[in-house]
Amino acid sequence: MQLKYKSYWRKSGLKGKWGNIFLERLSNYNPKNVLEIGVFCGVTARNTCDLLSKTNEKNFSYIGIDLFGSDQNEYKDEIKPKFLKDQKFSNPLKNIYYNYILRENLNSVQSVSKLLKEYKDNIRLISGDTNKVLKEIDLQNIDFTFLDGGHSYQTVINDLTILYGSMKDKKKVILCDDYGKESYIPEVEKAINDFAKQNNLKLNIIENRFAEIIT
Ligand SMILES: C[S@@+](CC[C@H](N)C(=O)[O-])C[C@H]1O[C@@H](n2cnc3c(N)ncnc32)[C@H](O)[C@@H]1O
């Protein structure tokens, strides 16, 4: 299924060609149940739902977890992309539209729910720190996870440990962002390497950015 990644006039972690590369990975595996850790403004969530609803005739689920402004437990995390602090845009029209007309915080459950409203029966948005909430979620049916939340060593290890515990030996996919030099975060790379080594997992490196684990 060829679908172009749309920005929905919001900020996304997957700018330019990266959104389409992500969608290609997603459609490659044709998953039904997808988890995204780190939802930000919901653009990847929306594109994921657009794709899943087409490929699965609306029979799909999307779970998104983000701090959404709640407290984080792991203080070392690179938590707030600068944008989140004052919701600054380089485009002045967007600034007026979101900050003065709508007065909408784009990284909030309310705002992301609005963006995903046509999929309201298929989605679940969870507010919290994955160091605390991930272990409380039933992940047994997840086919594909996009891991793009907290970027500290401890959080990445925590998230991979819990995800792998539920997905192990099921030939499911964990796609991790910020591994390769195109979007390099040293702590993320180290955590993924250490985890893969400890569990004897092979990493597929996608376009010098994503590290993909097949469980
Ligand atoms: C890089 S952004 C995600 C981008 C998004 N995946 C996209 O494609 O647009 C990282 C997000 O992770 C969230 N985050 C950071 N630490 C977290 C944690 N420990 N638990 C849950 N979410 C976290 C932040 O609030 C932020 O919205």
Coordinates of C-alpha atoms and ligand atoms in Angstrom, one line a residue:
M1 CA 0.0 0.0 0.0
Q2 CA 1.6 3.2 -1.1
L3 CA 0.5 6.1 1.0
K4 CA 2.4 9.4 1.3
Y5 CA 3.1 10.7 4.9
K6 CA 1.1 13.9 5.5
S7 CA 2.1 16.5 8.1
Y8 CA -1.4 17.7 8.9
W9 CA 0.0 21.2 9.5
R10 CA 1.7 20.0 12.7
K11 CA 5.2 19.2 13.9
S12 CA 6.4 15.6 13.5
G13 CA 9.5 13.7 14.5
L14 CA 9.6 12.3 11.0
K15 CA 10.3 15.2 8.7
G16 CA 10.9 15.1 4.9
K17 CA 11.6 11.7 3.5
W18 CA 11.6 10.0 6.9
G19 CA 7.8 9.8 7.2
N20 CA 7.6 7.9 3.9
I21 CA 10.4 5.6 4.9
F22 CA 8.5 4.9 8.2
L23 CA 5.3 4.2 6.2
E24 CA 7.1 1.8 3.9
R25 CA 8.4 -0.2 6.9
L26 CA 4.9 -0.3 8.4
S27 CA 3.3 -1.5 5.2
N28 CA 6.0 -4.0 4.6
Y29 CA 4.8 -5.9 7.7
N30 CA 1.1 -5.3 7.3
P31 CA 0.4 -5.2 11.0
K32 CA -3.0 -5.0 12.6
N33 CA -2.1 -3.8 16.1
V34 CA 0.4 -1.0 16.4
L35 CA 2.0 0.7 19.4
E36 CA 3.8 4.0 19.3
I37 CA 5.9 5.1 22.2
G38 CA 6.3 8.9 22.0
V39 CA 3.3 10.3 20.2
F40 CA 4.4 14.0 20.3
C41 CA 1.7 15.9 18.2
G42 CA 0.2 12.8 16.7
V43 CA 1.3 13.1 13.1
T44 CA 2.8 9.7 12.9
A45 CA -0.2 8.3 14.8
R46 CA -2.5 9.8 12.2
N47 CA -0.5 8.5 9.3
T48 CA -0.3 5.1 10.9
C49 CA -4.1 5.0 11.4
D50 CA -4.6 6.2 7.8
L51 CA -2.6 3.3 6.6
L52 CA -3.9 0.6 9.0
S53 CA -7.6 1.6 8.2
K54 CA -6.9 1.0 4.5
T55 CA -5.0 -2.2 4.8
N56 CA -7.2 -3.8 7.5
E57 CA -10.6 -2.4 6.5
K58 CA -10.9 -0.5 9.8
N59 CA -10.2 -3.7 11.8
F60 CA -7.1 -2.5 13.6
S61 CA -5.8 -0.9 16.8
Y62 CA -3.4 1.8 17.6
I63 CA -2.0 2.5 21.1
G64 CA 0.0 5.7 21.7
I65 CA 1.9 6.5 24.9
D66 CA 3.3 9.8 25.7
L67 CA 4.0 12.0 28.8
F68 CA 1.4 14.4 27.3
G69 CA 2.6 16.9 29.9
S70 CA 2.5 14.5 32.9
D71 CA 5.5 14.0 35.2
Q72 CA 8.3 11.8 34.0
N73 CA 10.0 9.4 36.4
E74 CA 13.3 9.2 34.6
Y75 CA 14.8 12.7 35.0
K76 CA 17.7 11.9 32.6
D77 CA 15.4 11.7 29.7
E78 CA 15.6 14.2 26.9
I79 CA 12.0 15.0 27.6
K80 CA 10.9 18.2 26.1
P81 CA 11.8 18.8 22.5
K82 CA 12.3 22.6 22.6
F83 CA 9.0 22.9 20.7
L84 CA 7.1 21.5 23.7
K85 CA 8.2 24.2 26.1
D86 CA 6.5 27.2 24.5
Q87 CA 5.1 25.5 21.4
K88 CA 7.2 27.7 19.0
F89 CA 6.7 27.5 15.3
S90 CA 8.9 28.9 12.6
N91 CA 5.8 29.5 10.5
P92 CA 4.1 32.6 12.0
L93 CA 0.7 31.6 10.7
K94 CA 0.9 28.4 12.6
N95 CA 1.9 30.3 15.7
I96 CA -1.2 32.5 15.4
Y97 CA -3.5 29.6 14.5
Y98 CA -2.5 27.2 17.3
N99 CA -1.4 29.6 20.1
Y100 CA -3.8 32.5 19.7
I101 CA -6.9 31.3 17.8
L102 CA -7.3 27.7 18.9
R103 CA -5.1 28.0 22.0
E104 CA -4.3 24.3 21.6
N105 CA -1.4 22.4 23.1
L106 CA -0.6 20.0 20.2
N107 CA 1.2 17.6 22.6
S108 CA -1.9 16.8 24.6
V109 CA -4.4 13.9 24.7
Q110 CA -7.2 16.3 23.7
S111 CA -5.4 17.6 20.7
V112 CA -4.2 14.2 19.5
S113 CA -7.6 12.7 20.1
K114 CA -9.1 15.4 17.9
L115 CA -6.6 14.7 15.1
L116 CA -7.5 11.0 15.3
K117 CA -11.3 11.4 15.8
E118 CA -12.3 9.4 12.8
Y119 CA -10.5 6.4 14.3
K120 CA -11.9 6.9 17.8
D121 CA -13.1 3.3 18.1
N122 CA -9.6 1.9 17.2
I123 CA -7.3 4.0 19.3
R124 CA -6.1 4.3 22.8
L125 CA -4.0 7.2 24.1
I126 CA -2.2 6.7 27.3
S127 CA -0.6 9.5 29.3
G128 CA 2.4 8.7 31.4
D129 CA 6.0 7.8 31.7
T130 CA 6.8 4.4 30.1
N131 CA 9.1 3.6 33.0
K132 CA 5.9 3.3 35.0
V133 CA 3.0 2.7 32.7
L134 CA 4.4 0.3 30.0
K135 CA 4.4 -2.7 32.3
E136 CA 0.7 -2.1 33.1
I137 CA -0.4 -2.4 29.5
D138 CA -1.4 -5.6 27.7
L139 CA 1.0 -5.9 24.8
Q140 CA 0.3 -9.5 23.8
N141 CA -1.3 -8.6 20.5
I142 CA 1.0 -5.9 19.4
D143 CA 2.5 -6.7 15.9
F144 CA 4.6 -3.5 15.4
T145 CA 6.0 -1.0 17.8
F146 CA 7.6 2.3 16.9
L147 CA 9.9 3.1 19.8
D148 CA 10.4 6.9 19.9
G149 CA 9.8 8.1 23.5
G150 CA 12.3 8.8 26.2
H151 CA 15.9 8.8 24.9
S152 CA 17.9 8.1 28.1
Y153 CA 19.8 4.8 28.3
Q154 CA 17.6 3.6 31.2
T155 CA 14.3 4.4 29.5
V156 CA 15.3 2.7 26.3
I157 CA 16.4 -0.4 28.2
N158 CA 13.2 -0.4 30.3
D159 CA 11.0 -0.1 27.2
L160 CA 12.8 -2.8 25.2
T161 CA 12.8 -5.2 28.1
I162 CA 9.0 -4.9 28.6
L163 CA 8.3 -4.9 24.8
Y164 CA 10.5 -7.9 24.2
G165 CA 9.0 -9.8 27.1
S166 CA 5.6 -9.7 25.4
M167 CA 6.7 -10.0 21.8
K168 CA 9.5 -12.6 22.1
D169 CA 9.5 -15.5 19.6
K170 CA 6.4 -14.1 17.8
K171 CA 8.2 -12.6 14.8
K172 CA 6.9 -9.1 15.6
V173 CA 8.6 -5.8 14.9
I174 CA 10.2 -3.2 17.1
L175 CA 11.3 -0.2 15.1
C176 CA 13.6 2.1 17.1
D177 CA 14.3 5.7 16.1
D178 CA 17.5 7.7 16.6
Y179 CA 20.0 4.8 16.3
G180 CA 22.0 5.7 13.2
K181 CA 24.0 8.8 12.2
E182 CA 21.1 10.4 10.4
S183 CA 19.4 11.1 13.8
Y184 CA 22.0 9.9 16.3
I185 CA 21.5 9.8 20.1
P186 CA 24.4 8.1 21.7
E187 CA 22.5 6.8 24.7
V188 CA 19.8 5.3 22.4
E189 CA 22.4 3.5 20.3
K190 CA 24.2 2.1 23.3
A191 CA 21.0 0.9 25.0
I192 CA 19.9 -0.8 21.8
N193 CA 23.3 -2.4 21.2
D194 CA 23.5 -3.7 24.8
F195 CA 20.0 -5.0 24.7
A196 CA 20.5 -6.8 21.4
K197 CA 23.8 -8.3 22.6
Q198 CA 22.2 -9.6 25.8
N199 CA 19.3 -11.2 24.0
N200 CA 21.2 -12.4 21.0
L201 CA 19.2 -10.3 18.6
K202 CA 20.1 -9.1 15.1
L203 CA 19.6 -5.4 14.3
N204 CA 18.5 -4.3 10.8
I205 CA 19.7 -0.8 10.3
I206 CA 17.3 1.2 8.1
E207 CA 18.6 4.1 6.1
N208 CA 21.3 4.9 8.7
R209 CA 18.6 6.0 11.2
F210 CA 16.2 3.3 12.5
A211 CA 17.2 0.0 14.2
E212 CA 14.7 -2.7 13.6
I213 CA 14.4 -5.8 15.8
I214 CA 12.4 -8.8 14.7
T215 CA 11.4 -10.7 17.9
Ligands
LIG1 C1 10.6 12.6 19.4 S1 9.1 12.8 20.1 C2 8.1 11.6 19.3 C3 7.8 11.9 17.8 C4 6.7 11.1 17.2 N1 6.9 9.7 17.3 C5 6.5 11.5 15.8 O1 6.8 10.7 14.9 O2 6.1 12.6 15.6 C6 9.3 12.1 21.7 C7 8.1 12.1 22.6 O3 8.3 11.2 23.6 C8 7.7 11.7 24.8 N2 8.4 11.1 26.0 C9 9.7 11.4 26.4 N3 10.0 10.7 27.4 C10 9.0 9.8 27.7 C11 8.7 8.8 28.6 N4 9.6 8.5 29.5 N5 7.5 8.1 28.6 C12 6.6 8.5 27.6 N6 6.8 9.4 26.7 C13 8.0 10.1 26.7 C14 7.8 13.2 24.7 O4 6.8 13.8 25.4 C15 7.7 13.4 23.2 O5 6.4 13.8 22.8

